[in-house]
Tab-separated table of C-alpha atoms in Angstrom:
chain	number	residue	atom	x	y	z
P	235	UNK	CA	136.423	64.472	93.897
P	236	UNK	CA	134.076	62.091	92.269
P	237	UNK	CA	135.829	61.919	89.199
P	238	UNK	CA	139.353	61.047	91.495
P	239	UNK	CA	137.171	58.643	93.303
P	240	UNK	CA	136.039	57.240	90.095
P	241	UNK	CA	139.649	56.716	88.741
P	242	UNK	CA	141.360	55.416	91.129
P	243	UNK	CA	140.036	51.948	91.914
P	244	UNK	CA	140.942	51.181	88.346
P	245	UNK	CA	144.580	52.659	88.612
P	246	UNK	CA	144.457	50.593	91.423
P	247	UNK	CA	143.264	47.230	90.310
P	248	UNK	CA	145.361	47.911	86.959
P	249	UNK	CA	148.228	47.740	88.823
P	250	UNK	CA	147.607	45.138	91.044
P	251	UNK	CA	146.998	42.580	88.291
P	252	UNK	CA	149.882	43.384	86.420
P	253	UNK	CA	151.974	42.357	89.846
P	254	UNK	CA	149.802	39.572	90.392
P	255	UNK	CA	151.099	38.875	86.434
P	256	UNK	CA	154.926	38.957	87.148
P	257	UNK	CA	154.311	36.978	90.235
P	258	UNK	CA	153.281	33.845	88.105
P	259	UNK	CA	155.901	34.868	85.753
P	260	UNK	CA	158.487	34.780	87.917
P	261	UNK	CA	157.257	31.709	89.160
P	262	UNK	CA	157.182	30.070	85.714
P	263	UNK	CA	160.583	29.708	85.315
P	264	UNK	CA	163.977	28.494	87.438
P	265	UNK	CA	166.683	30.178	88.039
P	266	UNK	CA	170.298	29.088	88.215
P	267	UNK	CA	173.015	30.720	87.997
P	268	UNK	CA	176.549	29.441	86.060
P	269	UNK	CA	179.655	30.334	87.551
P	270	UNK	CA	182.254	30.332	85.109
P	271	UNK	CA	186.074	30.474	85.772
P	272	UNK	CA	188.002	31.035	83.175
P	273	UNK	CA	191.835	29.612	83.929
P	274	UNK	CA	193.685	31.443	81.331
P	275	UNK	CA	192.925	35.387	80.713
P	276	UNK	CA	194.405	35.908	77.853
P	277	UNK	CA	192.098	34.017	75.725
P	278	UNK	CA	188.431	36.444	74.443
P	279	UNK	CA	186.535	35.273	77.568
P	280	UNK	CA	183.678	33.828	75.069
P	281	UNK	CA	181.157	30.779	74.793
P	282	UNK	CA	177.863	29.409	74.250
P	283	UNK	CA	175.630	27.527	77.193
P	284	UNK	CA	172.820	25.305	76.039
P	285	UNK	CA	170.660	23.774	78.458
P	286	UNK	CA	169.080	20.150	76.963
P	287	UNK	CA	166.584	18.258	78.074
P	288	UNK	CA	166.751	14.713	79.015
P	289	UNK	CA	165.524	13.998	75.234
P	290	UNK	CA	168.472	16.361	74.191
P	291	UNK	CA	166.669	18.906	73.480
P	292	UNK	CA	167.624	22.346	73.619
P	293	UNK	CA	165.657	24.012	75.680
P	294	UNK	CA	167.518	27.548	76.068
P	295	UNK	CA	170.866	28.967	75.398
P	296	UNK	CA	172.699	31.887	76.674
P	297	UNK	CA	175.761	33.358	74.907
P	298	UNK	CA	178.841	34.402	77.436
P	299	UNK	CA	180.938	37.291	76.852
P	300	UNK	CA	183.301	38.791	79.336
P	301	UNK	CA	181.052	37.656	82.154
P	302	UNK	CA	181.984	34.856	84.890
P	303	UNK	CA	178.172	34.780	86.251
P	304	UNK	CA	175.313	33.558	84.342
P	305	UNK	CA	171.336	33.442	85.067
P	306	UNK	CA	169.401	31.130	82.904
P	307	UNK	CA	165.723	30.730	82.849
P	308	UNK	CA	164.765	27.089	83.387
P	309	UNK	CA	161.486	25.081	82.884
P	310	UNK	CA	160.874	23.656	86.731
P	311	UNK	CA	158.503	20.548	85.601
P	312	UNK	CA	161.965	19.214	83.803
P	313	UNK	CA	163.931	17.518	86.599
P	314	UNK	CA	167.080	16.204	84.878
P	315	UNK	CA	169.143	18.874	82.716
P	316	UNK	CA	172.261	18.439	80.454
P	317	UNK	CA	174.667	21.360	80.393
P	318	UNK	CA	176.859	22.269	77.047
P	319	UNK	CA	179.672	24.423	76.585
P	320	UNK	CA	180.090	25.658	73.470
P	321	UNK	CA	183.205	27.045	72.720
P	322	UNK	CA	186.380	27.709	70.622
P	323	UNK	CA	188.858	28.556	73.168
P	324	UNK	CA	187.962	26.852	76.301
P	325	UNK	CA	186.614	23.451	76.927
P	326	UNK	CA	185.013	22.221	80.981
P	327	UNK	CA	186.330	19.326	82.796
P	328	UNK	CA	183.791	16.587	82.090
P	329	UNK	CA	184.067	17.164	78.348
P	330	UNK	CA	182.138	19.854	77.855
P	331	UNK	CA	178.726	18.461	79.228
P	332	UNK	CA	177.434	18.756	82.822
P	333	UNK	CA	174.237	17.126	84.079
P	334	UNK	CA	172.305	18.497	86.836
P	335	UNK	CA	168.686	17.787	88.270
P	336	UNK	CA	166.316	20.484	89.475
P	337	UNK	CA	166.965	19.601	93.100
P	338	UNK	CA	170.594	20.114	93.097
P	339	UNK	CA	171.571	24.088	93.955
P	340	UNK	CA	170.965	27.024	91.806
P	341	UNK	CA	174.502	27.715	91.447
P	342	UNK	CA	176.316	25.529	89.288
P	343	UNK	CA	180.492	26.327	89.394
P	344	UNK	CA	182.374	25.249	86.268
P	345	UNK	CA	186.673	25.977	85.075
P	346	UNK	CA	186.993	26.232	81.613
P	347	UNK	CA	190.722	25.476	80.462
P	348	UNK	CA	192.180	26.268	77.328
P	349	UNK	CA	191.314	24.162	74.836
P	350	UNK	CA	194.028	21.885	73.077
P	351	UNK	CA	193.812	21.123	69.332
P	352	UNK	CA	195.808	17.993	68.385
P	353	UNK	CA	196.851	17.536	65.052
P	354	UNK	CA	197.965	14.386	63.333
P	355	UNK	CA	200.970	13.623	62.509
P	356	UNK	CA	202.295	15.324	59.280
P	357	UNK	CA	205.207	14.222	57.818
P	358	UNK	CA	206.987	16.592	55.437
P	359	UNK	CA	209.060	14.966	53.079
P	360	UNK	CA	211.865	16.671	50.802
P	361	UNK	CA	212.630	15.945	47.217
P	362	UNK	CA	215.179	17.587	44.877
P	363	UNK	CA	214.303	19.698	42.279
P	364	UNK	CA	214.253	18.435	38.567
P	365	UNK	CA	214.891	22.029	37.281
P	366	UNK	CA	217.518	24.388	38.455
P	367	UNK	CA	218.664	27.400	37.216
P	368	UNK	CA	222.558	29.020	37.007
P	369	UNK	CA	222.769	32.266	35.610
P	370	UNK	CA	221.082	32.281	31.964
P	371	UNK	CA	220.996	28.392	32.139
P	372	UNK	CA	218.413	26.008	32.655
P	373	UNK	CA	218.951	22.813	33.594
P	374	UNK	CA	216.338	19.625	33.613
P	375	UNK	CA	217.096	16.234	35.262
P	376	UNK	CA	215.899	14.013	32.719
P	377	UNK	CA	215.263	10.930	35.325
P	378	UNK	CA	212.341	13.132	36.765
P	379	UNK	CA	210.664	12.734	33.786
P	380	UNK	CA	211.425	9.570	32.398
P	381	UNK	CA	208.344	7.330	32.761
P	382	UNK	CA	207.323	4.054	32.004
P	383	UNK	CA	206.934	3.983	27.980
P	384	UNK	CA	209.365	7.307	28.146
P	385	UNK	CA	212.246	5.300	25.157
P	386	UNK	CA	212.590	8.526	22.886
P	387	UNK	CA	214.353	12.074	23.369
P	388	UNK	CA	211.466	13.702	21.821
P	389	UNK	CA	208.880	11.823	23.831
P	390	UNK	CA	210.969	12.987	26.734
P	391	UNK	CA	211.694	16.583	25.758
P	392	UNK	CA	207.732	16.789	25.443
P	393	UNK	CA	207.447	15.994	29.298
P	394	UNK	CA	209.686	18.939	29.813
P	395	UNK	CA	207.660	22.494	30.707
P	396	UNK	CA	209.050	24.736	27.590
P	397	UNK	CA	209.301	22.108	25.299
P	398	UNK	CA	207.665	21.494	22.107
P	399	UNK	CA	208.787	18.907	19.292
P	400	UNK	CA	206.998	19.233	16.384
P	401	UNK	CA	205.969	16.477	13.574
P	402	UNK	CA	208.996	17.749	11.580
P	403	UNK	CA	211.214	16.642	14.315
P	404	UNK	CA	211.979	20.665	15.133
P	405	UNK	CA	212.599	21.423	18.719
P	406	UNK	CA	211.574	24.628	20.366
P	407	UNK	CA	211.336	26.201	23.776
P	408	UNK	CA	208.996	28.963	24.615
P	409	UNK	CA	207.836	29.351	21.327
P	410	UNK	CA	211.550	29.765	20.290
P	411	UNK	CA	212.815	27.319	18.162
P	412	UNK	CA	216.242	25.760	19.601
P	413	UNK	CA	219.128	26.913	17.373
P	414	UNK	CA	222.389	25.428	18.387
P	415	UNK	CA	221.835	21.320	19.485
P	416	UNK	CA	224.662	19.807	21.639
P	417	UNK	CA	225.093	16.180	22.622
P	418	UNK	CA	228.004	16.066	25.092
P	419	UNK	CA	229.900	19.017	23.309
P	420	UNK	CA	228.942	17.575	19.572
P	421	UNK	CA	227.237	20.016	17.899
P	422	UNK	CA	224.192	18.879	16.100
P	423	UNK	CA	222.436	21.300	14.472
P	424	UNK	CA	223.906	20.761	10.615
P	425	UNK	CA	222.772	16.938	11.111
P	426	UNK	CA	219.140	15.524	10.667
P	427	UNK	CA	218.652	15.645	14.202
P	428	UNK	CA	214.664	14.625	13.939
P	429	UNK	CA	216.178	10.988	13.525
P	430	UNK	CA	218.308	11.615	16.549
P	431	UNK	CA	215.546	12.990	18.771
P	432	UNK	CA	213.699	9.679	17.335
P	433	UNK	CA	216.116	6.637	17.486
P	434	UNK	CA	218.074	8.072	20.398
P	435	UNK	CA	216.644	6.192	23.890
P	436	UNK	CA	215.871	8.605	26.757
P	437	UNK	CA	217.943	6.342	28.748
P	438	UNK	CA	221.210	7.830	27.931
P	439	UNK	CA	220.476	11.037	28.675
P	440	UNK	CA	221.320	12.389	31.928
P	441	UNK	CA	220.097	16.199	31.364
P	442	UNK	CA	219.064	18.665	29.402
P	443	UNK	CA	220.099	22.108	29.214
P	444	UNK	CA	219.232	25.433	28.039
P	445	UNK	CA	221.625	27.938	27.301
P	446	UNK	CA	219.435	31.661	26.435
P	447	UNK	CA	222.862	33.604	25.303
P	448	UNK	CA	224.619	30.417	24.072
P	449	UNK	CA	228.328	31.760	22.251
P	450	UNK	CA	230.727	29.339	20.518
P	451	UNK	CA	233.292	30.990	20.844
């Protein structure tokens, strides 16, 4: 018995101060409670409130998921408050921010609609290709390359993806060096054609083609 007696009154008093503790706890802090109504369900019921300061500070912050009630701890010596909604889906009435003092009620009733991303205008614009292909031909359109300064075939040719003249006047493509030359029908290939592909202007040519299984006959 005297050890009991002896005991107790410190059980007692230990628990005693630590209600005495969460008393001035719980009276540290405000509550109020955010009731969120979310207009369309579909959307991942999700967002961030952060509670600022008159300064703009943030103060505290409590992350929302799949809940329309909220209970946020509040500093009582700060009167005025600044409510944000954070979020990707939804955005509040008064553009996202709602200011409230500490008077007002603890319950604080907010809709969150779906938020509505406008984009500027694009404009999408269509241009022709300057290469085609028909079976084992391709075909360039020699004014998508001509430039300004562009007065030779073989400075032309060079502009063309494939193409390679080399200082010898020799034309290739691919590596491959071009073995049958054709100026509207003409063949070319037992002439000089280096001084063609040099004197003749780019000007008068209206495309080029490539033949891979070219036969005379």
């Amino acid at each position: 018995m005297k050890f009991l007696a002896t005991v107790l009154p410190h059980w007692l008093l230990l628990v005693m101060t630590l209600t005495a503790a969460t008393l001035l706890k719980a009276q540290k802090y405000r509550t109020v409670y955010v009731k969120l109504d979310f207009s369309d369900t579909s959307l991942p019921k999700t967002c961030t409130l952060l509670f600022r300061d008159s300064t703009g500070k943030v103060r505290t912050h409590v992350l929302v998921h799949n809940r329309k009630l909220v209970a946020a701890q509040l500093d009582p010596l700060i009167d005025q408050w600044r409510l944000d909604i954070v979020s990707v889906y939804f955005e509040a009435d008064s553009n996202d921010r709602y200011f409230f003092s500490a008077g007002q009620a603890d319950t604080i009733s907010l809709t969150l609609h779906p938020r509505i991303v406008r984009l500027r205008e694009v404009i999408v614009s269509s241009h022709p290709s300057i290469v085609s292909r028909v079976g084992d031909t391709l075909q360039y359109d020699a004014a998508g390359y001509k430039e300004i300064g562009t007065r030779k075939v073989s400075e032309l040719l060079r502009k063309m993806r494939g193409f390679s003249v080399g200082d010898n006047g020799r034309i290739t493509f691919n590596g491959r060096e071009i073995s049958v030359i054709l100026l509207d029908g003409e063949d070319l290939t037992g002439n000089d054609y280096k001084a063609l592909s040099e004197n003749l202007s780019a000007n008068v040519v209206d495309k080029v083609q490539v033949l891979q299984n070219y036969n005379p006959n």
